[in-house]
Short mmCIF file of C-alpha atoms and ligand atoms in Angstrom, two decimals:
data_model
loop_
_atom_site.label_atom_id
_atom_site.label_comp_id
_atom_site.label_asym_id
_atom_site.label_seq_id
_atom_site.Cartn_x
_atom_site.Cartn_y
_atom_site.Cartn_z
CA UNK A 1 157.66 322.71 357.56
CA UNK A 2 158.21 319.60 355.34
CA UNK A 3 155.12 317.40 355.01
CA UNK A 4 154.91 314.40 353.84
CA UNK A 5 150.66 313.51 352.74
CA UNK A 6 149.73 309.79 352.59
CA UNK A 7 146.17 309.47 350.37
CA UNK A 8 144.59 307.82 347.37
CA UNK A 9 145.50 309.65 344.13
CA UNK A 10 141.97 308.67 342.79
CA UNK A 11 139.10 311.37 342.18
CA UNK A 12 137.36 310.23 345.27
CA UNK A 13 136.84 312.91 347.93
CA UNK A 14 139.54 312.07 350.17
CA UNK A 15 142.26 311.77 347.77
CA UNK A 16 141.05 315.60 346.36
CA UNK A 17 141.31 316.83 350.03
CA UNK A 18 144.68 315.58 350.55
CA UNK A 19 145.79 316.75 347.41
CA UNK A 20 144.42 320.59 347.70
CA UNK A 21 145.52 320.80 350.84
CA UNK A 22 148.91 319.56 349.70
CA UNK A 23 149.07 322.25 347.41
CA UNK A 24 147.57 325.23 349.42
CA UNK A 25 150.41 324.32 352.15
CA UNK A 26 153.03 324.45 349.09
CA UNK A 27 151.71 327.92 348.72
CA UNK A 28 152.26 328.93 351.99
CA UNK A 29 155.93 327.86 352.00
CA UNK A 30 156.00 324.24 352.97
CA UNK A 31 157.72 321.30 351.57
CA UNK A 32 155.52 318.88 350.63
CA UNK A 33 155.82 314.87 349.84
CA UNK A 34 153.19 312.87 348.37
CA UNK A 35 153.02 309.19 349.02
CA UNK A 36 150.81 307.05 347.03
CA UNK A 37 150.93 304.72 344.42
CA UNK A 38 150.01 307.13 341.31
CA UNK A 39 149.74 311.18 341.05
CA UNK A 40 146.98 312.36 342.52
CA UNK A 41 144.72 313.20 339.71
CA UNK A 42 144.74 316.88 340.63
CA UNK A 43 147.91 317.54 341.22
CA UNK A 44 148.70 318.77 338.01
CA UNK A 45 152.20 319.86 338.19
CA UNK A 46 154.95 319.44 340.50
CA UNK A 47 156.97 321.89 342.21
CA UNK A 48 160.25 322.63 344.17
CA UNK A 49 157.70 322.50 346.70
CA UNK A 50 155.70 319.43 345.49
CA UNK A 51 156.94 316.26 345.02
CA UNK A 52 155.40 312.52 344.49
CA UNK A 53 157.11 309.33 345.48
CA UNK A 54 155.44 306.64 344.30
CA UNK A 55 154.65 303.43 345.97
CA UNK A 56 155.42 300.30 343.60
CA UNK A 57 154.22 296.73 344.73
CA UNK A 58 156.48 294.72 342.78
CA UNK A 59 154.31 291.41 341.68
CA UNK A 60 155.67 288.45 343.23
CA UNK A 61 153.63 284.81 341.93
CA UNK A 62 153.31 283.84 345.99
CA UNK A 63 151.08 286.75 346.58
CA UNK A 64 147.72 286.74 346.20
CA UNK A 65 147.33 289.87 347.52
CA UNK A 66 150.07 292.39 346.71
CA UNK A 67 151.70 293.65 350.46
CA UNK A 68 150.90 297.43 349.58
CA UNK A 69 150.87 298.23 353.18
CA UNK A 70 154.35 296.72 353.19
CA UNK A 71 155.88 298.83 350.13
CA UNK A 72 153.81 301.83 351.86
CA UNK A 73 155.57 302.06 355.55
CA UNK A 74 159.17 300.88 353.69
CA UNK A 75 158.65 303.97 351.56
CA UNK A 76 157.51 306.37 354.06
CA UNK A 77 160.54 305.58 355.97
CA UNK A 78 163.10 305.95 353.64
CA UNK A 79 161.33 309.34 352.25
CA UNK A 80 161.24 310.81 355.46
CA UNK A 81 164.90 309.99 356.49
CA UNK A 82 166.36 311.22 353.00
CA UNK A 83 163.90 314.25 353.21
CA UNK A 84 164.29 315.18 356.45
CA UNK A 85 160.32 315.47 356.96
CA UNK A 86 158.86 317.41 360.37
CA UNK A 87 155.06 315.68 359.81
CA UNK A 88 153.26 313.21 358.85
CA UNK A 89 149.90 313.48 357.74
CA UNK A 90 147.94 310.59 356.17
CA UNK A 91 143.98 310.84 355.07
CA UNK A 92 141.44 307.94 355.26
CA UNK A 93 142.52 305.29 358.06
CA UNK A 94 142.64 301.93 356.06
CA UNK A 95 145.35 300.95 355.20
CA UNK A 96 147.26 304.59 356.03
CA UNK A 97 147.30 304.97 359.23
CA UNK A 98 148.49 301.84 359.54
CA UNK A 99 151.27 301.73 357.56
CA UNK A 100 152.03 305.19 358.78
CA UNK A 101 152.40 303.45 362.31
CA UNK A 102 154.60 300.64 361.39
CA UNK A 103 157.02 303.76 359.54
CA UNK A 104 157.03 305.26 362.99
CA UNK A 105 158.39 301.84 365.23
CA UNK A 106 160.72 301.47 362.23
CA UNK A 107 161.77 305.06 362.28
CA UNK A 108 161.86 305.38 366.20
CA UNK A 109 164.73 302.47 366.26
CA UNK A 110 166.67 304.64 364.54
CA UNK A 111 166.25 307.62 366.89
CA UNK A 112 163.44 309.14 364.92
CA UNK A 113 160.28 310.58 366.19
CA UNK A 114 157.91 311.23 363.79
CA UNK A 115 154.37 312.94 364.81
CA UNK A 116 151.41 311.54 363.18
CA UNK A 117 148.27 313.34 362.16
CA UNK A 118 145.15 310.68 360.60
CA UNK A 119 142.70 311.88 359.03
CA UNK A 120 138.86 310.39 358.75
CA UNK A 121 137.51 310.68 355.87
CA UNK A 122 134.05 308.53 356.30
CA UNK A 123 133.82 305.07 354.11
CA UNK A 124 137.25 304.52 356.48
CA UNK A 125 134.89 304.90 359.29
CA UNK A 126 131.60 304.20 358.75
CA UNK A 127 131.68 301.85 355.99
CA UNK A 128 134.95 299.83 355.96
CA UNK A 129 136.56 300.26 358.98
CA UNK A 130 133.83 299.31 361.31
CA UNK A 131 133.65 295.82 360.09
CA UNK A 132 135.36 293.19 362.15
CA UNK A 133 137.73 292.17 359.63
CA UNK A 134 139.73 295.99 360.16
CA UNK A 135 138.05 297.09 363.18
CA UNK A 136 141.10 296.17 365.67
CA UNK A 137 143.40 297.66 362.87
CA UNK A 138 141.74 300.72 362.63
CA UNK A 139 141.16 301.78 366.16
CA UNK A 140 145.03 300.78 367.59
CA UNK A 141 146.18 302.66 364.27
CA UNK A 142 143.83 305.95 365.20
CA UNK A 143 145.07 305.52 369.12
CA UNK A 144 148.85 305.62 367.80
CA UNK A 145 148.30 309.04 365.83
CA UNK A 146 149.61 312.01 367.98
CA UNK A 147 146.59 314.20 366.58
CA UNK A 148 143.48 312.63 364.64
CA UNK A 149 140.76 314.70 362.67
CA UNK A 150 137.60 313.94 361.03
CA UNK A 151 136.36 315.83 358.55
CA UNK A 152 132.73 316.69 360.00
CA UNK A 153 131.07 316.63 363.93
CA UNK A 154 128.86 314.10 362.75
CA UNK A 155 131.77 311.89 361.34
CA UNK A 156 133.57 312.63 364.77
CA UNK A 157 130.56 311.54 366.95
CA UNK A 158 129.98 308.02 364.19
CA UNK A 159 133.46 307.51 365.27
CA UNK A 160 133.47 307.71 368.83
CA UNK A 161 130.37 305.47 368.84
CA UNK A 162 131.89 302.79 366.60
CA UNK A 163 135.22 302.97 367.95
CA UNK A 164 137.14 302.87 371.38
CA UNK A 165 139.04 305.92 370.60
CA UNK A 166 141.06 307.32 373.66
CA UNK A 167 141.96 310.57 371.42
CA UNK A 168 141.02 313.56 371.23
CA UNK A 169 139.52 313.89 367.68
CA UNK A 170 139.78 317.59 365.98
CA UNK A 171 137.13 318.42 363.40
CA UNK A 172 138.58 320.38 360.48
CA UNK A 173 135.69 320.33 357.70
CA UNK A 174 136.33 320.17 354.33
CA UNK A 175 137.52 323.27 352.15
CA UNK A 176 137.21 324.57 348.68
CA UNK A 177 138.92 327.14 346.73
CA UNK A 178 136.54 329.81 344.88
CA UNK A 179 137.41 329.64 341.35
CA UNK A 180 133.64 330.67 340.23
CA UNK A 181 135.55 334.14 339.59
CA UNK A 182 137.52 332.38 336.95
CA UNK A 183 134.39 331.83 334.80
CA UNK A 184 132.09 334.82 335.22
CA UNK A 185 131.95 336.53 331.88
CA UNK A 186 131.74 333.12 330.17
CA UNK A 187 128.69 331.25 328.93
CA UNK A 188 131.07 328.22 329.96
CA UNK A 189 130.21 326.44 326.55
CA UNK A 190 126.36 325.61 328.02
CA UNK A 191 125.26 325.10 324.19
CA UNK A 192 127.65 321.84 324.10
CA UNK A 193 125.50 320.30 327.19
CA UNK A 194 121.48 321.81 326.54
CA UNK A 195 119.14 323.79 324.49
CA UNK A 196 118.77 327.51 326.04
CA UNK A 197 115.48 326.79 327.13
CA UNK A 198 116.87 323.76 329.49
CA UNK A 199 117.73 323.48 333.08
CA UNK A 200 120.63 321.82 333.89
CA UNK A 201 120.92 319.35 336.72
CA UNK A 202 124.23 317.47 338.10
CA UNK A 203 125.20 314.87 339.90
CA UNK A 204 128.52 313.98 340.85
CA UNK A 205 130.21 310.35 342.30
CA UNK A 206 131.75 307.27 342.27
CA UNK A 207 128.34 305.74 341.21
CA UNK A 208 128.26 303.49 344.01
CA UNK A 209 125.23 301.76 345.93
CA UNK A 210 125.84 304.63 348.80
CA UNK A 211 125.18 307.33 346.36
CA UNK A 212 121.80 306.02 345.75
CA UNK A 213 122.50 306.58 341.76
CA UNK A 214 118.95 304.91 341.45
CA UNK A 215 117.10 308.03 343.42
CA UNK A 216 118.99 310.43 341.35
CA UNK A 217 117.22 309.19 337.77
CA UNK A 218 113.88 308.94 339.43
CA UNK A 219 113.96 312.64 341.20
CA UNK A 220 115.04 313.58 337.64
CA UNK A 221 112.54 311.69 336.16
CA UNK A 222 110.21 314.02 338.20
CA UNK A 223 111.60 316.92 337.61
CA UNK A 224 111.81 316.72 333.56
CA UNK A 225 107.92 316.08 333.90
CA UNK A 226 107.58 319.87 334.97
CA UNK A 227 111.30 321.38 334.40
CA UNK A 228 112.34 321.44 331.17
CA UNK A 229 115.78 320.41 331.53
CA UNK A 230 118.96 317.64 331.12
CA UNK A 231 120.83 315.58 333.91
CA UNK A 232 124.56 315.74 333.75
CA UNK A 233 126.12 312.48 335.89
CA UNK A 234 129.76 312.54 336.44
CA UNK A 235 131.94 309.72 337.63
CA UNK A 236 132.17 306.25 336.99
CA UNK A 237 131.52 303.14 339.22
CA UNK A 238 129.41 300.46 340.21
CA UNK A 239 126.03 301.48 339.46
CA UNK A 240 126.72 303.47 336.37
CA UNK A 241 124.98 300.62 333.95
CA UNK A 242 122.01 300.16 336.17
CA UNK A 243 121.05 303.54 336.27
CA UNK A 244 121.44 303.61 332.21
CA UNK A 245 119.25 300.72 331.88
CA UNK A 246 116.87 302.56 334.48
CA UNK A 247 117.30 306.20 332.79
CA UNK A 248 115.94 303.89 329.67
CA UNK A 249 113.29 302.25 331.12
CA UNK A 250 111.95 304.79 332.39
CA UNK A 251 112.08 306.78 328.74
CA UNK A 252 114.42 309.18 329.47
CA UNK A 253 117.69 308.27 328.51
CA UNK A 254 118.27 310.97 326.02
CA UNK A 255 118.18 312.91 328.70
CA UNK A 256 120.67 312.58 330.53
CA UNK A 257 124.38 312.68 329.54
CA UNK A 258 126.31 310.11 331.34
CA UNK A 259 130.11 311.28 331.03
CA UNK A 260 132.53 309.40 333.19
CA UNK A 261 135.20 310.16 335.02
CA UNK A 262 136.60 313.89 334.26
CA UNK A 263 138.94 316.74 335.44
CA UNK A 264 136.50 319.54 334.01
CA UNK A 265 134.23 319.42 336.67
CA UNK A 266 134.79 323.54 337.03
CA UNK A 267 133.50 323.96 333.75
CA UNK A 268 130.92 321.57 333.65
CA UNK A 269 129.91 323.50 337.49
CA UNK A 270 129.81 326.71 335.74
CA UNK A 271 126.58 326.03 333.48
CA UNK A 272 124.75 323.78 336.36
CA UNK A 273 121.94 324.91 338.14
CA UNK A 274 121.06 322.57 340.60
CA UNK A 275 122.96 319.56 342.10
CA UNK A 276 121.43 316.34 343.41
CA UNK A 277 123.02 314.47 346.18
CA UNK A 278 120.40 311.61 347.40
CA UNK A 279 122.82 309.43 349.38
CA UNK A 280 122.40 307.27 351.78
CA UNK A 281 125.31 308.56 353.87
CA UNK A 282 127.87 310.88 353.38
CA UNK A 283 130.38 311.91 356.21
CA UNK A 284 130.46 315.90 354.47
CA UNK A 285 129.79 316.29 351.22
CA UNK A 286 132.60 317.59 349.41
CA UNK A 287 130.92 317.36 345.60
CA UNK A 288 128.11 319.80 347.45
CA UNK A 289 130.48 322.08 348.79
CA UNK A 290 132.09 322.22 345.33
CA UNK A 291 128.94 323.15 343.71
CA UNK A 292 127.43 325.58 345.87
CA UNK A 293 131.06 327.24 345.52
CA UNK A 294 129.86 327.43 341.48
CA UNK A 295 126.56 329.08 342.74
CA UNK A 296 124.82 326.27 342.35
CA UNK A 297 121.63 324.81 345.02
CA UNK A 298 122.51 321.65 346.29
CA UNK A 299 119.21 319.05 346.42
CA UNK A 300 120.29 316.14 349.27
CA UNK A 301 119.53 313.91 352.01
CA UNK A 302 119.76 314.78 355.98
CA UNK A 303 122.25 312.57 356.64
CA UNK A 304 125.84 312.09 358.02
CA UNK A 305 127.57 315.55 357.50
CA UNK A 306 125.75 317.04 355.07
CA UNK A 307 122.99 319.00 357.47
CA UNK A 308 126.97 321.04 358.29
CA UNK A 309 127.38 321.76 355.01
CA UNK A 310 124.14 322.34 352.75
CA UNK A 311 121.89 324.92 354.94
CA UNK A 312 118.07 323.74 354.56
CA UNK A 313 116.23 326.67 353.09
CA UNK A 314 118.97 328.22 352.16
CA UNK A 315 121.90 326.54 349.74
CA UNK A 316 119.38 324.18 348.92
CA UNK A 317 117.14 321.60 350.54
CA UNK A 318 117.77 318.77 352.92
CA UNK A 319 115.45 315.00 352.74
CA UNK A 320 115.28 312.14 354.45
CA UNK A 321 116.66 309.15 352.61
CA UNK A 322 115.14 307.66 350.23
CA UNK A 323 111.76 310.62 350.07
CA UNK A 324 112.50 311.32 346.02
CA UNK A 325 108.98 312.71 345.87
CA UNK A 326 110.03 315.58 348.48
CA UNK A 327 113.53 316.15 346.56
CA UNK A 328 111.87 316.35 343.28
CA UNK A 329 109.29 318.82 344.57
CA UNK A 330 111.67 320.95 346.22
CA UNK A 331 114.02 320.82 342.80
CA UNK A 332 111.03 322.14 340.87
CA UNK A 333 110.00 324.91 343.03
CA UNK A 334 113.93 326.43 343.01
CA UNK A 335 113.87 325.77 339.42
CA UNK A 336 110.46 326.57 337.96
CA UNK A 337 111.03 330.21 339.51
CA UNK A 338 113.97 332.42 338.05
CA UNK A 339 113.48 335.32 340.61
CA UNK A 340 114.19 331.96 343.08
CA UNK A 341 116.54 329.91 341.51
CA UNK A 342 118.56 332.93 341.44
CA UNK A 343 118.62 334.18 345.22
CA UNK A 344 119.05 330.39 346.08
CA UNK A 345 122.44 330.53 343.79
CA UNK A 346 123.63 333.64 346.08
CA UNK A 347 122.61 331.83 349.10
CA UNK A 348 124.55 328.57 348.00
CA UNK A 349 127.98 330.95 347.16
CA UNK A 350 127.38 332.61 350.52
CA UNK A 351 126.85 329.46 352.37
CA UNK A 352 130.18 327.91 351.30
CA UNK A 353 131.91 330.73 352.29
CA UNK A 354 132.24 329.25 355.64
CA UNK A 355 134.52 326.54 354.13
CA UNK A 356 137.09 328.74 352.09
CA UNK A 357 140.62 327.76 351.99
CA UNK A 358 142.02 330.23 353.57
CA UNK A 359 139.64 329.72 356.68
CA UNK A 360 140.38 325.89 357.25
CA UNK A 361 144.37 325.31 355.86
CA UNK A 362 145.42 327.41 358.66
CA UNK A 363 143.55 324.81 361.28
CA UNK A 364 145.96 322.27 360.01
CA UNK A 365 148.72 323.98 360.20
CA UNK A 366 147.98 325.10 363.81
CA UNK A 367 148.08 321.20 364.59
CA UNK A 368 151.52 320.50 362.52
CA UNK A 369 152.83 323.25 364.76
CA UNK A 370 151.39 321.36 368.36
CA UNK A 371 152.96 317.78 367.00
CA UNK A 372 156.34 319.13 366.08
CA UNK A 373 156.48 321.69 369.71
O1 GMT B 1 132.17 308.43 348.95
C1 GMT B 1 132.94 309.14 348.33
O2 GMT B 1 132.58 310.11 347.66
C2 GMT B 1 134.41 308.87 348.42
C3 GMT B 1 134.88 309.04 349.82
C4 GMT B 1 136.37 308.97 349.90
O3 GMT B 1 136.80 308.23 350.72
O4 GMT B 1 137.11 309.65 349.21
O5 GMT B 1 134.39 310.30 350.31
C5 GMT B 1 134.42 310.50 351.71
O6 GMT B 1 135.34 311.56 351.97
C6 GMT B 1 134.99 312.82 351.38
C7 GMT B 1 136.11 313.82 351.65
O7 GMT B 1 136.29 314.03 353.01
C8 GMT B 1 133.63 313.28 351.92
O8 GMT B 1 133.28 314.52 351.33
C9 GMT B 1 132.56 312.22 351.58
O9 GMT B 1 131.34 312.63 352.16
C10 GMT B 1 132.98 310.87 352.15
N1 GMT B 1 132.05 309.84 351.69
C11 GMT B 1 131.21 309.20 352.51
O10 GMT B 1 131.14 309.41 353.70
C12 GMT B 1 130.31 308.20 351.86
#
């Protein structure tokens, strides 16, 4: 089949979906087109099964905002007419599915019937596209898709109760691809990052208000009072300086290593043992599913998706918003016990199981095949 994957080529969640799966379908013998306005950060290499059309917005003094939508639906029809593409599959509703729709009257004029697949991601839903600015947008652009998808049942039922969506929507969770194998043997260079005697905690995000960066400092705050150990925070956004200028008021700043935005998150998974994820919402999860595929206990809130993808008890433990006194205490009792923290890694690697690759491309593909039939 040749597929052609609208996303954002940023290291946000939805834009690492759409690029993974992009490359497990490669791998299974299809064709597929990227269309975005930069390559994805992790698509590393193109293929003769991969390719990347970029979307340029040339600059134009009368615009105050540049017409990306515009470049977007010329460019998806000219790349699926010279390519010949069988599907179309864009992630995270605003602007996508929109522009995919507009490709789709422009291509059906010229006898061309494109099938669309959208898929929801969560900030498109729950965030962004809910406001009354997009909301009209958004729902006629969902309506138009021949299949839609959303990423967890509890994005899927936000959806339906924020939206008047007449389609069926198909939940195909998130995925990951085990590469802990890849690193067992190593010490994964732990010295760089903490003494021997030190736990090490991450966190992982765009550092914005959602994430609740704030709650992350002050469970680790808590947890450094009876855990010897070092926070790791990944990403860069928003909130990064505030939680500095908290991490220092509250005197532990050399604790923590803030270190932007990065493509070694593998490595820097391998020598983590425990992950915090305090946010406020979260429509799956996908940095927890990525470290409980590294083995390592996920610490979060109860809410959105994430009760589908860390198991209380289990990969980890689930809070309430906002209860940083309950995180921190369940943080120190996984970590202040080896004979624990240990069976709670297994349990983590086992729980994410569920979610493997080879489980959930083949749901997609299964849809491709009903648009195209
Ligand atoms: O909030 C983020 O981390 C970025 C955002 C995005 O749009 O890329 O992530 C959303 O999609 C991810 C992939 O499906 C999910 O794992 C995240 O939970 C979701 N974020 C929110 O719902 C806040």
């Amino acid at each position: 089949m040749k597929i052609a994957i609208v996303c954002y080529p940023t290291f946000g969640g939805s834009g690492v979906v759409a690029t993974e799966l992009g490359i497990a379908l490669s791998k299974r013998g299809h064709e597929i087109h990227f269309i975005t306005y930069k390559q994805p950060v992790r698509l590393e290499y193109l293929t003769h099964k991969i390719h990347y059309h970029e979307v340029i917005v040339p600059e134009y003094p009368l615009f105050h905002y540049q017409p990306y939508e515009l470049a977007l639906s010329s460019k998806l029809v000219t790349t699926i007419k010279q390519h010949k593409i069988d599907v179309l599959h864009v992630h995270y509703a605003i602007p996508h599915a929109y522009a995919g729709f507009m490709a789709k009257q422009m291509l059906l004029e010229e006898g061309i019937d494109i099938p669309m697949m959208t898929t929801l991601h969560g900030t498109d839903i729950t965030l962004v596209g809910s406001h009354s600015f997009y909301k009209p947008a958004v729902t006629f652009s969902i309506n138009k898709s021949e299949v839609v998808t959303s990423v967890s049942q509890n994005l899927k039922e936000d959806t339906l109760k924020m939206f008047s969506i007449e389609k069926e929507i198909n939940v195909v969770p998130n995925f990951i691809e085990f590469k802990q194998q890849l690193f067992e043997n190593h010490e994964c260079q732990r010295h760089l990052m903490a003494r021997p005697d030190e736990k090490i905690i991450l966190h992982i995000s765009n550092l914005r208000p959602v994430k609740r960066i704030a709650d992350v400092v002050k469970i680790f705050e808590r947890i450094q009072q009876k855990v010897k150990s070092k926070l790791i925070i990944i990403g860069d956004g928003p909130d990064r300086e505030y939680a500095s200028i908290l991490a220092h008021e509250l005197g532990i700043r050399d604790k923590i290593l803030f270190l932007g935005k990065s493509n070694e998150i593998e490595r820097i998974l391998c020598m983590s043992d425990l992950f915090l994820l305090p946010s406020e919402k979260e429509s799956f999860g996908l940095a927890a599913l990525e470290a409980m595929s590294f083995k390592v206990p996920v610490i979060s809130t109860n809410t959105g998706g994430l009760p589908e993808v860390n198991a209380h008890g289990v990969s980890g433990f689930l809070s309430n918003v906002g209860e940083i006194d309950e995180m921190a205490n369940n943080a120190i009792d996984i970590l202040s016990d080896e004979k624990k923290l240990a069976q709670f890694k297994e349990q983590a690697f086992e729980n994410a199981k569920q979610f493997d690759i080879d489980l959930i491309v083949p749901m997609y593909e299964k849809l491709y095949q009903q648009m195209i039939t």
